[in-house]
Amino acid sequence: MAEPDLQDIHDFLVEIAMQAGEMITSAHPSTSTTDTKKNSSDLVTETDQAVESMVSSALKSRYPSYSFLGEETYRPGLHLTSAPTFVCDPIDGTTNFVHGYPYISISLAFVHNLRPLVGVVFNPFTSQIYHAIKGRGAYLTSASLSKDDPAKMRQLPLRNPPEPLRGLNEALVAVEWGNERSGNNWDVKVATFSALAGAKDGDGAMVHSLRSLGSAALNLCGVAAGGLDAYWEGGCWAWDVAAGWVILEEAGGMMAGGNKGEWEPTVDGRRYLAVRGTEAGEQEQKKFVEEFWGYVKGTLEYEL
């Protein structure tokens, strides 16, 4: 098999994302017409399914020898392999989508040898496209701006040079509640959220604040852009993080695991800690990660 043409893949994923965006913005979902999967907080709409069908068909037509992994067609037992694979979350942020809250995205990635190589994350309500190719940088493109506008495409991180990572007490951290609302993982999350936000005199980290915005892909892009200092997550799947992963790394960010000591996380490992880029590089990022792990109250455990 010939080596994948990453530029061609990137350009086609951007094209598909734009088509998906038109489908998403023209839909009219509501909480009364939405189905559930695992429980009442795990939602799916006809638009999720239609977008994934369109994406899958387009990719199979253009790249028939490559595999496909999508949220809506996933079945237990399916896993990423070393084969060239497209990974798709048709609407990351379905709960936001059905409530009319415009923090959603379509997330498209190309993964080979279990490493994300191309990522495209598009929020059609803001017309912002985050995109990256491994080794070629990460960018934010505003689809609504003209080609002549200097702000049309900006390299990430947006603040250059990025500010130092001064510690959790000066950090803005993204977290998500997820759809598991009881059991070990729920208890670990709630206790960790409390520890991160709590006052110093109560042994808390007293972060500047926590943000729970509802889209893992956009959270990762927020860290890549530099507006968020970190994003801690448990329970996501490969389709939630694959595109944002390469965007994060190409913007100088680091991906560690959500549990203490997990320095080599996998795309489908379901536990993540993303940290933004810093001029001082890996040493400063690792120091931040270790400080963060000190406030993780327990061990996240998810089936792969």
PDB file of C-alpha atoms in Angstrom:
ATOM      1  CA  MET A   1       0.000   0.000   0.000  1.00  0.00           C
ATOM      2  CA  ALA A   2       1.316   3.426  -0.948  1.00  0.00           C
ATOM      3  CA  GLU A   3       2.069   5.959   1.768  1.00  0.00           C
ATOM      4  CA  PRO A   4      -0.990   8.084   2.599  1.00  0.00           C
ATOM      5  CA  ASP A   5      -1.058  11.529   0.999  1.00  0.00           C
ATOM      6  CA  LEU A   6      -1.684  13.528   4.166  1.00  0.00           C
ATOM      7  CA  GLN A   7      -2.251  16.831   2.370  1.00  0.00           C
ATOM      8  CA  ASP A   8      -4.884  15.297   0.109  1.00  0.00           C
ATOM      9  CA  ILE A   9      -6.542  13.656   3.097  1.00  0.00           C
ATOM     10  CA  HIS A  10      -6.505  16.916   5.024  1.00  0.00           C
ATOM     11  CA  ASP A  11      -8.055  18.890   2.183  1.00  0.00           C
ATOM     12  CA  PHE A  12     -10.770  16.298   1.645  1.00  0.00           C
ATOM     13  CA  LEU A  13     -11.613  16.151   5.348  1.00  0.00           C
ATOM     14  CA  VAL A  14     -12.006  19.942   5.385  1.00  0.00           C
ATOM     15  CA  GLU A  15     -14.328  19.675   2.377  1.00  0.00           C
ATOM     16  CA  ILE A  16     -16.427  16.970   4.047  1.00  0.00           C
ATOM     17  CA  ALA A  17     -16.556  18.916   7.302  1.00  0.00           C
ATOM     18  CA  MET A  18     -17.976  21.916   5.489  1.00  0.00           C
ATOM     19  CA  GLN A  19     -20.685  19.737   3.914  1.00  0.00           C
ATOM     20  CA  ALA A  20     -21.489  18.262   7.311  1.00  0.00           C
ATOM     21  CA  GLY A  21     -21.705  21.754   8.756  1.00  0.00           C
ATOM     22  CA  GLU A  22     -24.480  22.632   6.315  1.00  0.00           C
ATOM     23  CA  MET A  23     -26.402  19.535   7.382  1.00  0.00           C
ATOM     24  CA  ILE A  24     -25.974  20.390  11.055  1.00  0.00           C
ATOM     25  CA  THR A  25     -26.958  24.050  10.856  1.00  0.00           C
ATOM     26  CA  SER A  26     -30.028  23.293   8.750  1.00  0.00           C
ATOM     27  CA  ALA A  27     -31.349  20.734  11.252  1.00  0.00           C
ATOM     28  CA  HIS A  28     -33.885  21.521  13.952  1.00  0.00           C
ATOM     29  CA  PRO A  29     -33.402  19.017  16.794  1.00  0.00           C
ATOM     30  CA  SER A  30     -35.201  19.225  20.112  1.00  0.00           C
ATOM     31  CA  THR A  31     -35.141  17.380  23.401  1.00  0.00           C
ATOM     32  CA  SER A  32     -38.560  15.880  22.609  1.00  0.00           C
ATOM     33  CA  THR A  33     -37.416  14.273  19.340  1.00  0.00           C
ATOM     34  CA  THR A  34     -34.055  12.921  20.497  1.00  0.00           C
ATOM     35  CA  ASP A  35     -33.188   9.285  21.178  1.00  0.00           C
ATOM     36  CA  THR A  36     -30.891   8.006  23.911  1.00  0.00           C
ATOM     37  CA  LYS A  37     -28.197   5.347  23.958  1.00  0.00           C
ATOM     38  CA  LYS A  38     -26.699   4.435  27.329  1.00  0.00           C
ATOM     39  CA  ASN A  39     -28.949   6.640  29.468  1.00  0.00           C
ATOM     40  CA  SER A  40     -30.928   9.892  29.389  1.00  0.00           C
ATOM     41  CA  SER A  41     -27.718  11.965  29.228  1.00  0.00           C
ATOM     42  CA  ASP A  42     -26.282  10.002  26.276  1.00  0.00           C
ATOM     43  CA  LEU A  43     -28.134  11.474  23.309  1.00  0.00           C
ATOM     44  CA  VAL A  44     -28.277  10.778  19.577  1.00  0.00           C
ATOM     45  CA  THR A  45     -30.226  12.515  16.799  1.00  0.00           C
ATOM     46  CA  GLU A  46     -31.121  11.686  13.231  1.00  0.00           C
ATOM     47  CA  THR A  47     -28.606  14.351  12.212  1.00  0.00           C
ATOM     48  CA  ASP A  48     -25.744  12.516  13.963  1.00  0.00           C
ATOM     49  CA  GLN A  49     -26.600   9.411  11.978  1.00  0.00           C
ATOM     50  CA  ALA A  50     -27.109  11.220   8.675  1.00  0.00           C
ATOM     51  CA  VAL A  51     -23.826  13.116   8.950  1.00  0.00           C
ATOM     52  CA  GLU A  52     -21.861   9.985   9.757  1.00  0.00           C
ATOM     53  CA  SER A  53     -23.465   8.156   6.826  1.00  0.00           C
ATOM     54  CA  MET A  54     -22.491  10.974   4.466  1.00  0.00           C
ATOM     55  CA  VAL A  55     -18.934  11.100   5.804  1.00  0.00           C
ATOM     56  CA  SER A  56     -18.474   7.340   5.662  1.00  0.00           C
ATOM     57  CA  SER A  57     -19.792   7.088   2.095  1.00  0.00           C
ATOM     58  CA  ALA A  58     -17.599   9.940   0.860  1.00  0.00           C
ATOM     59  CA  LEU A  59     -14.455   8.531   2.455  1.00  0.00           C
ATOM     60  CA  LYS A  60     -15.069   4.977   1.252  1.00  0.00           C
ATOM     61  CA  SER A  61     -15.596   6.265  -2.270  1.00  0.00           C
ATOM     62  CA  ARG A  62     -12.332   8.232  -2.320  1.00  0.00           C
ATOM     63  CA  TYR A  63     -10.183   5.965  -0.116  1.00  0.00           C
ATOM     64  CA  PRO A  64     -11.672   2.466  -0.493  1.00  0.00           C
ATOM     65  CA  SER A  65      -8.723   0.656   1.109  1.00  0.00           C
ATOM     66  CA  TYR A  66      -8.804   2.640   4.371  1.00  0.00           C
ATOM     67  CA  SER A  67     -10.789   1.645   7.466  1.00  0.00           C
ATOM     68  CA  PHE A  68     -13.489   3.716   9.152  1.00  0.00           C
ATOM     69  CA  LEU A  69     -14.445   4.087  12.831  1.00  0.00           C
ATOM     70  CA  GLY A  70     -17.432   6.254  13.690  1.00  0.00           C
ATOM     71  CA  GLU A  71     -19.377   6.915  16.854  1.00  0.00           C
ATOM     72  CA  GLU A  72     -22.807   6.071  15.481  1.00  0.00           C
ATOM     73  CA  THR A  73     -21.755   2.831  13.761  1.00  0.00           C
ATOM     74  CA  TYR A  74     -19.462   1.629  16.553  1.00  0.00           C
ATOM     75  CA  ARG A  75     -20.205  -1.762  18.055  1.00  0.00           C
ATOM     76  CA  PRO A  76     -18.600  -3.283  21.181  1.00  0.00           C
ATOM     77  CA  GLY A  77     -15.434  -5.125  20.248  1.00  0.00           C
ATOM     78  CA  LEU A  78     -14.390  -2.735  17.485  1.00  0.00           C
ATOM     79  CA  HIS A  79     -10.997  -1.195  18.138  1.00  0.00           C
ATOM     80  CA  LEU A  80      -8.468   0.939  16.372  1.00  0.00           C
ATOM     81  CA  THR A  81      -5.751  -1.067  14.641  1.00  0.00           C
ATOM     82  CA  SER A  82      -2.489  -0.106  12.973  1.00  0.00           C
ATOM     83  CA  ALA A  83      -4.317   0.099   9.618  1.00  0.00           C
ATOM     84  CA  PRO A  84      -4.937   3.517   8.054  1.00  0.00           C
ATOM     85  CA  THR A  85      -8.250   4.568   9.604  1.00  0.00           C
ATOM     86  CA  PHE A  86     -10.601   7.513   9.415  1.00  0.00           C
ATOM     87  CA  VAL A  87     -12.159   8.347  12.778  1.00  0.00           C
ATOM     88  CA  CYS A  88     -15.386  10.342  12.898  1.00  0.00           C
ATOM     89  CA  ASP A  89     -17.572  11.974  15.501  1.00  0.00           C
ATOM     90  CA  PRO A  90     -20.401  13.443  13.411  1.00  0.00           C
ATOM     91  CA  ILE A  91     -21.604  15.782  16.154  1.00  0.00           C
ATOM     92  CA  ASP A  92     -19.366  16.137  19.181  1.00  0.00           C
ATOM     93  CA  GLY A  93     -21.618  17.883  21.647  1.00  0.00           C
ATOM     94  CA  THR A  94     -24.985  16.341  20.833  1.00  0.00           C
ATOM     95  CA  THR A  95     -26.475  17.495  24.141  1.00  0.00           C
ATOM     96  CA  ASN A  96     -25.531  21.073  23.271  1.00  0.00           C
ATOM     97  CA  PHE A  97     -26.938  20.550  19.787  1.00  0.00           C
ATOM     98  CA  VAL A  98     -30.400  19.495  20.939  1.00  0.00           C
ATOM     99  CA  HIS A  99     -30.531  22.350  23.455  1.00  0.00           C
ATOM    100  CA  GLY A 100     -29.536  24.935  20.868  1.00  0.00           C
ATOM    101  CA  TYR A 101     -26.216  25.741  22.553  1.00  0.00           C
ATOM    102  CA  PRO A 102     -23.720  26.341  19.705  1.00  0.00           C
ATOM    103  CA  TYR A 103     -20.628  24.673  21.205  1.00  0.00           C
ATOM    104  CA  ILE A 104     -20.550  21.626  18.932  1.00  0.00           C
ATOM    105  CA  SER A 105     -18.291  20.284  16.212  1.00  0.00           C
ATOM    106  CA  ILE A 106     -17.765  17.626  13.635  1.00  0.00           C
ATOM    107  CA  SER A 107     -14.484  15.883  14.401  1.00  0.00           C
ATOM    108  CA  LEU A 108     -12.610  14.044  11.626  1.00  0.00           C
ATOM    109  CA  ALA A 109      -9.227  12.380  11.956  1.00  0.00           C
ATOM    110  CA  PHE A 110      -6.887  10.145  10.019  1.00  0.00           C
ATOM    111  CA  VAL A 111      -4.992   7.666  12.183  1.00  0.00           C
ATOM    112  CA  HIS A 112      -2.202   5.344  11.035  1.00  0.00           C
ATOM    113  CA  ASN A 113      -0.193   2.976  13.222  1.00  0.00           C
ATOM    114  CA  LEU A 114      -2.404   4.148  16.095  1.00  0.00           C
ATOM    115  CA  ARG A 115      -1.114   7.732  15.794  1.00  0.00           C
ATOM    116  CA  PRO A 116      -3.319  10.660  14.730  1.00  0.00           C
ATOM    117  CA  LEU A 117      -1.766  12.223  11.618  1.00  0.00           C
ATOM    118  CA  VAL A 118      -4.508  14.559  10.361  1.00  0.00           C
ATOM    119  CA  GLY A 119      -7.198  16.340  12.344  1.00  0.00           C
ATOM    120  CA  VAL A 120     -10.099  18.588  11.351  1.00  0.00           C
ATOM    121  CA  VAL A 121     -12.541  20.005  13.906  1.00  0.00           C
ATOM    122  CA  PHE A 122     -15.258  22.322  12.590  1.00  0.00           C
ATOM    123  CA  ASN A 123     -17.861  24.270  14.545  1.00  0.00           C
ATOM    124  CA  PRO A 124     -20.407  25.258  11.891  1.00  0.00           C
ATOM    125  CA  PHE A 125     -22.142  27.745  14.193  1.00  0.00           C
ATOM    126  CA  THR A 126     -19.006  29.860  14.612  1.00  0.00           C
ATOM    127  CA  SER A 127     -17.519  28.968  11.175  1.00  0.00           C
ATOM    128  CA  GLN A 128     -14.221  28.062  12.884  1.00  0.00           C
ATOM    129  CA  ILE A 129     -12.122  25.196  11.552  1.00  0.00           C
ATOM    130  CA  TYR A 130      -9.220  23.853  13.597  1.00  0.00           C
ATOM    131  CA  HIS A 131      -6.947  21.695  11.472  1.00  0.00           C
ATOM    132  CA  ALA A 132      -3.509  20.091  11.477  1.00  0.00           C
ATOM    133  CA  ILE A 133      -1.221  17.675   9.670  1.00  0.00           C
ATOM    134  CA  LYS A 134       1.477  15.894  11.658  1.00  0.00           C
ATOM    135  CA  GLY A 135       4.744  17.792  11.313  1.00  0.00           C
ATOM    136  CA  ARG A 136       3.197  20.797   9.548  1.00  0.00           C
ATOM    137  CA  GLY A 137       1.657  22.864  12.337  1.00  0.00           C
ATOM    138  CA  ALA A 138      -1.869  23.527  13.548  1.00  0.00           C
ATOM    139  CA  TYR A 139      -4.165  26.304  12.366  1.00  0.00           C
ATOM    140  CA  LEU A 140      -7.476  28.017  13.009  1.00  0.00           C
ATOM    141  CA  THR A 141      -9.333  29.080   9.876  1.00  0.00           C
ATOM    142  CA  SER A 142     -12.414  31.310   9.940  1.00  0.00           C
ATOM    143  CA  ALA A 143     -14.595  30.080   7.088  1.00  0.00           C
ATOM    144  CA  SER A 144     -16.725  33.222   7.190  1.00  0.00           C
ATOM    145  CA  LEU A 145     -13.815  35.563   6.387  1.00  0.00           C
ATOM    146  CA  SER A 146     -12.609  36.394   2.891  1.00  0.00           C
ATOM    147  CA  LYS A 147      -9.377  34.931   1.564  1.00  0.00           C
ATOM    148  CA  ASP A 148      -7.756  38.384   1.667  1.00  0.00           C
ATOM    149  CA  ASP A 149      -8.426  38.899   5.369  1.00  0.00           C
ATOM    150  CA  PRO A 150      -5.182  38.409   7.360  1.00  0.00           C
ATOM    151  CA  ALA A 151      -7.210  36.777  10.133  1.00  0.00           C
ATOM    152  CA  LYS A 152      -8.541  34.124   7.730  1.00  0.00           C
ATOM    153  CA  MET A 153      -6.006  31.523   8.886  1.00  0.00           C
ATOM    154  CA  ARG A 154      -3.937  31.815  12.042  1.00  0.00           C
ATOM    155  CA  GLN A 155      -1.326  29.423  13.373  1.00  0.00           C
ATOM    156  CA  LEU A 156      -1.822  27.898  16.805  1.00  0.00           C
ATOM    157  CA  PRO A 157      -1.273  28.739  19.556  1.00  0.00           C
ATOM    158  CA  LEU A 158      -2.927  32.099  19.021  1.00  0.00           C
ATOM    159  CA  ARG A 159      -0.746  33.779  21.636  1.00  0.00           C
ATOM    160  CA  ASN A 160       2.843  33.590  20.456  1.00  0.00           C
ATOM    161  CA  PRO A 161       4.982  33.186  22.403  1.00  0.00           C
ATOM    162  CA  PRO A 162       2.644  31.414  24.821  1.00  0.00           C
ATOM    163  CA  GLU A 163       2.673  32.414  28.458  1.00  0.00           C
ATOM    164  CA  PRO A 164       4.470  30.178  30.975  1.00  0.00           C
ATOM    165  CA  LEU A 165       2.504  27.474  32.775  1.00  0.00           C
ATOM    166  CA  ARG A 166       2.728  28.943  36.262  1.00  0.00           C
ATOM    167  CA  GLY A 167       0.800  26.222  38.050  1.00  0.00           C
ATOM    168  CA  LEU A 168      -2.751  25.108  38.724  1.00  0.00           C
ATOM    169  CA  ASN A 169      -3.569  28.130  40.861  1.00  0.00           C
ATOM    170  CA  GLU A 170      -3.342  30.269  37.703  1.00  0.00           C
ATOM    171  CA  ALA A 171      -4.943  27.748  35.338  1.00  0.00           C
ATOM    172  CA  LEU A 172      -8.232  27.622  33.466  1.00  0.00           C
ATOM    173  CA  VAL A 173      -9.111  23.927  33.222  1.00  0.00           C
ATOM    174  CA  ALA A 174     -11.743  22.158  31.114  1.00  0.00           C
ATOM    175  CA  VAL A 175     -13.507  19.104  32.548  1.00  0.00           C
ATOM    176  CA  GLU A 176     -16.642  17.172  31.596  1.00  0.00           C
ATOM    177  CA  TRP A 177     -19.210  15.346  33.705  1.00  0.00           C
ATOM    178  CA  GLY A 178     -19.822  12.601  31.116  1.00  0.00           C
ATOM    179  CA  ASN A 179     -22.798  10.254  31.051  1.00  0.00           C
ATOM    180  CA  GLU A 180     -21.762   7.933  33.889  1.00  0.00           C
ATOM    181  CA  ARG A 181     -23.554   9.421  36.890  1.00  0.00           C
ATOM    182  CA  SER A 182     -22.715   6.836  39.550  1.00  0.00           C
ATOM    183  CA  GLY A 183     -19.945   4.400  40.436  1.00  0.00           C
ATOM    184  CA  ASN A 184     -16.176   4.708  40.727  1.00  0.00           C
ATOM    185  CA  ASN A 185     -15.540   7.016  37.773  1.00  0.00           C
ATOM    186  CA  TRP A 186     -18.269   9.411  38.863  1.00  0.00           C
ATOM    187  CA  ASP A 187     -16.855   9.493  42.397  1.00  0.00           C
ATOM    188  CA  VAL A 188     -13.312  10.116  41.099  1.00  0.00           C
ATOM    189  CA  LYS A 189     -14.494  12.959  38.876  1.00  0.00           C
ATOM    190  CA  VAL A 190     -16.567  14.718  41.529  1.00  0.00           C
ATOM    191  CA  ALA A 191     -13.798  14.455  44.132  1.00  0.00           C
ATOM    192  CA  THR A 192     -11.184  15.659  41.642  1.00  0.00           C
ATOM    193  CA  PHE A 193     -13.331  18.605  40.534  1.00  0.00           C
ATOM    194  CA  SER A 194     -13.689  19.595  44.174  1.00  0.00           C
ATOM    195  CA  ALA A 195      -9.954  19.286  44.775  1.00  0.00           C
ATOM    196  CA  LEU A 196      -9.085  21.361  41.717  1.00  0.00           C
ATOM    197  CA  ALA A 197     -11.531  24.139  42.549  1.00  0.00           C
ATOM    198  CA  GLY A 198     -11.190  24.097  46.325  1.00  0.00           C
ATOM    199  CA  ALA A 199      -9.430  26.733  48.395  1.00  0.00           C
ATOM    200  CA  LYS A 200      -5.756  26.385  49.258  1.00  0.00           C
ATOM    201  CA  ASP A 201      -6.492  26.364  52.987  1.00  0.00           C
ATOM    202  CA  GLY A 202      -8.617  23.275  52.405  1.00  0.00           C
ATOM    203  CA  ASP A 203      -5.870  21.503  50.418  1.00  0.00           C
ATOM    204  CA  GLY A 204      -7.411  22.453  47.092  1.00  0.00           C
ATOM    205  CA  ALA A 205      -5.562  23.651  43.994  1.00  0.00           C
ATOM    206  CA  MET A 206      -7.810  26.721  43.667  1.00  0.00           C
ATOM    207  CA  VAL A 207      -7.592  26.876  39.879  1.00  0.00           C
ATOM    208  CA  HIS A 208      -8.798  30.108  38.320  1.00  0.00           C
ATOM    209  CA  SER A 209     -11.896  28.193  37.242  1.00  0.00           C
ATOM    210  CA  LEU A 210     -13.263  24.998  35.719  1.00  0.00           C
ATOM    211  CA  ARG A 211     -15.099  24.935  32.379  1.00  0.00           C
ATOM    212  CA  SER A 212     -17.523  22.190  31.327  1.00  0.00           C
ATOM    213  CA  LEU A 213     -18.537  23.112  27.785  1.00  0.00           C
ATOM    214  CA  GLY A 214     -19.710  19.828  26.276  1.00  0.00           C
ATOM    215  CA  SER A 215     -17.408  19.026  23.343  1.00  0.00           C
ATOM    216  CA  ALA A 216     -14.190  17.093  23.867  1.00  0.00           C
ATOM    217  CA  ALA A 217     -12.902  17.970  20.400  1.00  0.00           C
ATOM    218  CA  LEU A 218     -13.412  21.706  20.910  1.00  0.00           C
ATOM    219  CA  ASN A 219     -11.963  21.483  24.419  1.00  0.00           C
ATOM    220  CA  LEU A 220      -8.776  20.031  22.956  1.00  0.00           C
ATOM    221  CA  CYS A 221      -8.726  22.773  20.347  1.00  0.00           C
ATOM    222  CA  GLY A 222      -9.177  25.335  23.109  1.00  0.00           C
ATOM    223  CA  VAL A 223      -6.060  23.967  24.809  1.00  0.00           C
ATOM    224  CA  ALA A 224      -4.212  23.955  21.486  1.00  0.00           C
ATOM    225  CA  ALA A 225      -5.195  27.587  20.887  1.00  0.00           C
ATOM    226  CA  GLY A 226      -4.025  28.499  24.384  1.00  0.00           C
ATOM    227  CA  GLY A 227      -7.265  29.846  25.868  1.00  0.00           C
ATOM    228  CA  LEU A 228      -7.536  26.778  28.101  1.00  0.00           C
ATOM    229  CA  ASP A 229      -4.479  25.679  30.059  1.00  0.00           C
ATOM    230  CA  ALA A 230      -5.539  22.048  30.404  1.00  0.00           C
ATOM    231  CA  TYR A 231      -8.334  19.567  29.815  1.00  0.00           C
ATOM    232  CA  TRP A 232      -8.801  16.501  32.030  1.00  0.00           C
ATOM    233  CA  GLU A 233     -11.099  13.779  30.753  1.00  0.00           C
ATOM    234  CA  GLY A 234     -12.256  10.265  31.433  1.00  0.00           C
ATOM    235  CA  GLY A 235     -14.773   8.265  29.422  1.00  0.00           C
ATOM    236  CA  CYS A 236     -14.264   9.696  25.949  1.00  0.00           C
ATOM    237  CA  TRP A 237     -13.632   7.530  22.915  1.00  0.00           C
ATOM    238  CA  ALA A 238     -11.168   7.687  20.034  1.00  0.00           C
ATOM    239  CA  TRP A 239     -13.633   9.624  17.848  1.00  0.00           C
ATOM    240  CA  ASP A 240     -13.861  12.338  20.533  1.00  0.00           C
ATOM    241  CA  VAL A 241     -10.121  12.971  20.755  1.00  0.00           C
ATOM    242  CA  ALA A 242      -8.261  11.752  17.650  1.00  0.00           C
ATOM    243  CA  ALA A 243      -8.589  14.960  15.620  1.00  0.00           C
ATOM    244  CA  GLY A 244      -7.985  17.253  18.570  1.00  0.00           C
ATOM    245  CA  TRP A 245      -4.948  15.186  19.588  1.00  0.00           C
ATOM    246  CA  VAL A 246      -2.901  15.994  16.491  1.00  0.00           C
ATOM    247  CA  ILE A 247      -4.080  19.630  16.575  1.00  0.00           C
ATOM    248  CA  LEU A 248      -2.926  19.871  20.198  1.00  0.00           C
ATOM    249  CA  GLU A 249       0.487  18.340  19.547  1.00  0.00           C
ATOM    250  CA  GLU A 250       1.110  20.425  16.443  1.00  0.00           C
ATOM    251  CA  ALA A 251       0.380  23.537  18.521  1.00  0.00           C
ATOM    252  CA  GLY A 252       3.084  22.518  20.993  1.00  0.00           C
ATOM    253  CA  GLY A 253       0.746  20.908  23.504  1.00  0.00           C
ATOM    254  CA  MET A 254       1.185  17.634  25.356  1.00  0.00           C
ATOM    255  CA  MET A 255      -1.186  14.711  25.878  1.00  0.00           C
ATOM    256  CA  ALA A 256      -0.746  12.660  29.034  1.00  0.00           C
ATOM    257  CA  GLY A 257      -3.097  10.162  30.634  1.00  0.00           C
ATOM    258  CA  GLY A 258      -5.867  11.023  33.045  1.00  0.00           C
ATOM    259  CA  ASN A 259      -4.456   8.823  35.808  1.00  0.00           C
ATOM    260  CA  LYS A 260      -1.240   9.350  37.719  1.00  0.00           C
ATOM    261  CA  GLY A 261       1.852   8.070  35.917  1.00  0.00           C
ATOM    262  CA  GLU A 262       0.267   7.621  32.487  1.00  0.00           C
ATOM    263  CA  TRP A 263       2.932   9.281  30.357  1.00  0.00           C
ATOM    264  CA  GLU A 264       2.152   7.361  27.164  1.00  0.00           C
ATOM    265  CA  PRO A 265      -1.623   7.458  26.640  1.00  0.00           C
ATOM    266  CA  THR A 266      -3.254   5.785  23.664  1.00  0.00           C
ATOM    267  CA  VAL A 267      -5.851   7.335  21.394  1.00  0.00           C
ATOM    268  CA  ASP A 268      -8.470   4.820  22.503  1.00  0.00           C
ATOM    269  CA  GLY A 269      -7.318   4.694  26.136  1.00  0.00           C
ATOM    270  CA  ARG A 270     -10.323   6.782  27.326  1.00  0.00           C
ATOM    271  CA  ARG A 271      -8.317   8.743  29.946  1.00  0.00           C
ATOM    272  CA  TYR A 272      -6.613  11.982  28.953  1.00  0.00           C
ATOM    273  CA  LEU A 273      -4.905  15.084  30.267  1.00  0.00           C
ATOM    274  CA  ALA A 274      -4.163  17.705  27.614  1.00  0.00           C
ATOM    275  CA  VAL A 275      -1.814  20.578  28.467  1.00  0.00           C
ATOM    276  CA  ARG A 276      -1.206  23.631  26.303  1.00  0.00           C
ATOM    277  CA  GLY A 277       2.082  24.597  24.757  1.00  0.00           C
ATOM    278  CA  THR A 278       4.608  26.769  26.544  1.00  0.00           C
ATOM    279  CA  GLU A 279       7.806  28.447  25.449  1.00  0.00           C
ATOM    280  CA  ALA A 280       9.767  26.467  28.049  1.00  0.00           C
ATOM    281  CA  GLY A 281       8.537  23.232  26.494  1.00  0.00           C
ATOM    282  CA  GLU A 282       8.239  19.718  27.828  1.00  0.00           C
ATOM    283  CA  GLN A 283       9.925  20.231  31.190  1.00  0.00           C
ATOM    284  CA  GLU A 284       7.404  22.875  32.244  1.00  0.00           C
ATOM    285  CA  GLN A 285       4.508  20.828  30.860  1.00  0.00           C
ATOM    286  CA  LYS A 286       5.586  17.728  32.772  1.00  0.00           C
ATOM    287  CA  LYS A 287       5.837  19.722  35.984  1.00  0.00           C
ATOM    288  CA  PHE A 288       2.267  20.930  35.427  1.00  0.00           C
ATOM    289  CA  VAL A 289       1.052  17.386  34.702  1.00  0.00           C
ATOM    290  CA  GLU A 290       2.615  16.050  37.882  1.00  0.00           C
ATOM    291  CA  GLU A 291       1.048  18.838  39.925  1.00  0.00           C
ATOM    292  CA  PHE A 292      -2.324  18.049  38.322  1.00  0.00           C
ATOM    293  CA  TRP A 293      -2.040  14.337  39.046  1.00  0.00           C
ATOM    294  CA  GLY A 294      -1.539  15.226  42.706  1.00  0.00           C
ATOM    295  CA  TYR A 295      -5.167  16.386  42.793  1.00  0.00           C
ATOM    296  CA  VAL A 296      -6.693  13.379  40.994  1.00  0.00           C
ATOM    297  CA  LYS A 297      -8.652  11.598  43.704  1.00  0.00           C
ATOM    298  CA  GLY A 298      -8.616   7.935  42.744  1.00  0.00           C
ATOM    299  CA  THR A 299      -8.191   5.979  39.538  1.00  0.00           C
ATOM    300  CA  LEU A 300     -10.345   6.281  36.436  1.00  0.00           C
ATOM    301  CA  GLU A 301     -11.288   2.836  35.082  1.00  0.00           C
ATOM    302  CA  TYR A 302     -12.969   2.437  31.701  1.00  0.00           C
ATOM    303  CA  GLU A 303     -13.546  -0.574  29.480  1.00  0.00           C
ATOM    304  CA  LEU A 304     -11.659  -0.304  26.198  1.00  0.00           C
TER     305      LEU A 304
END
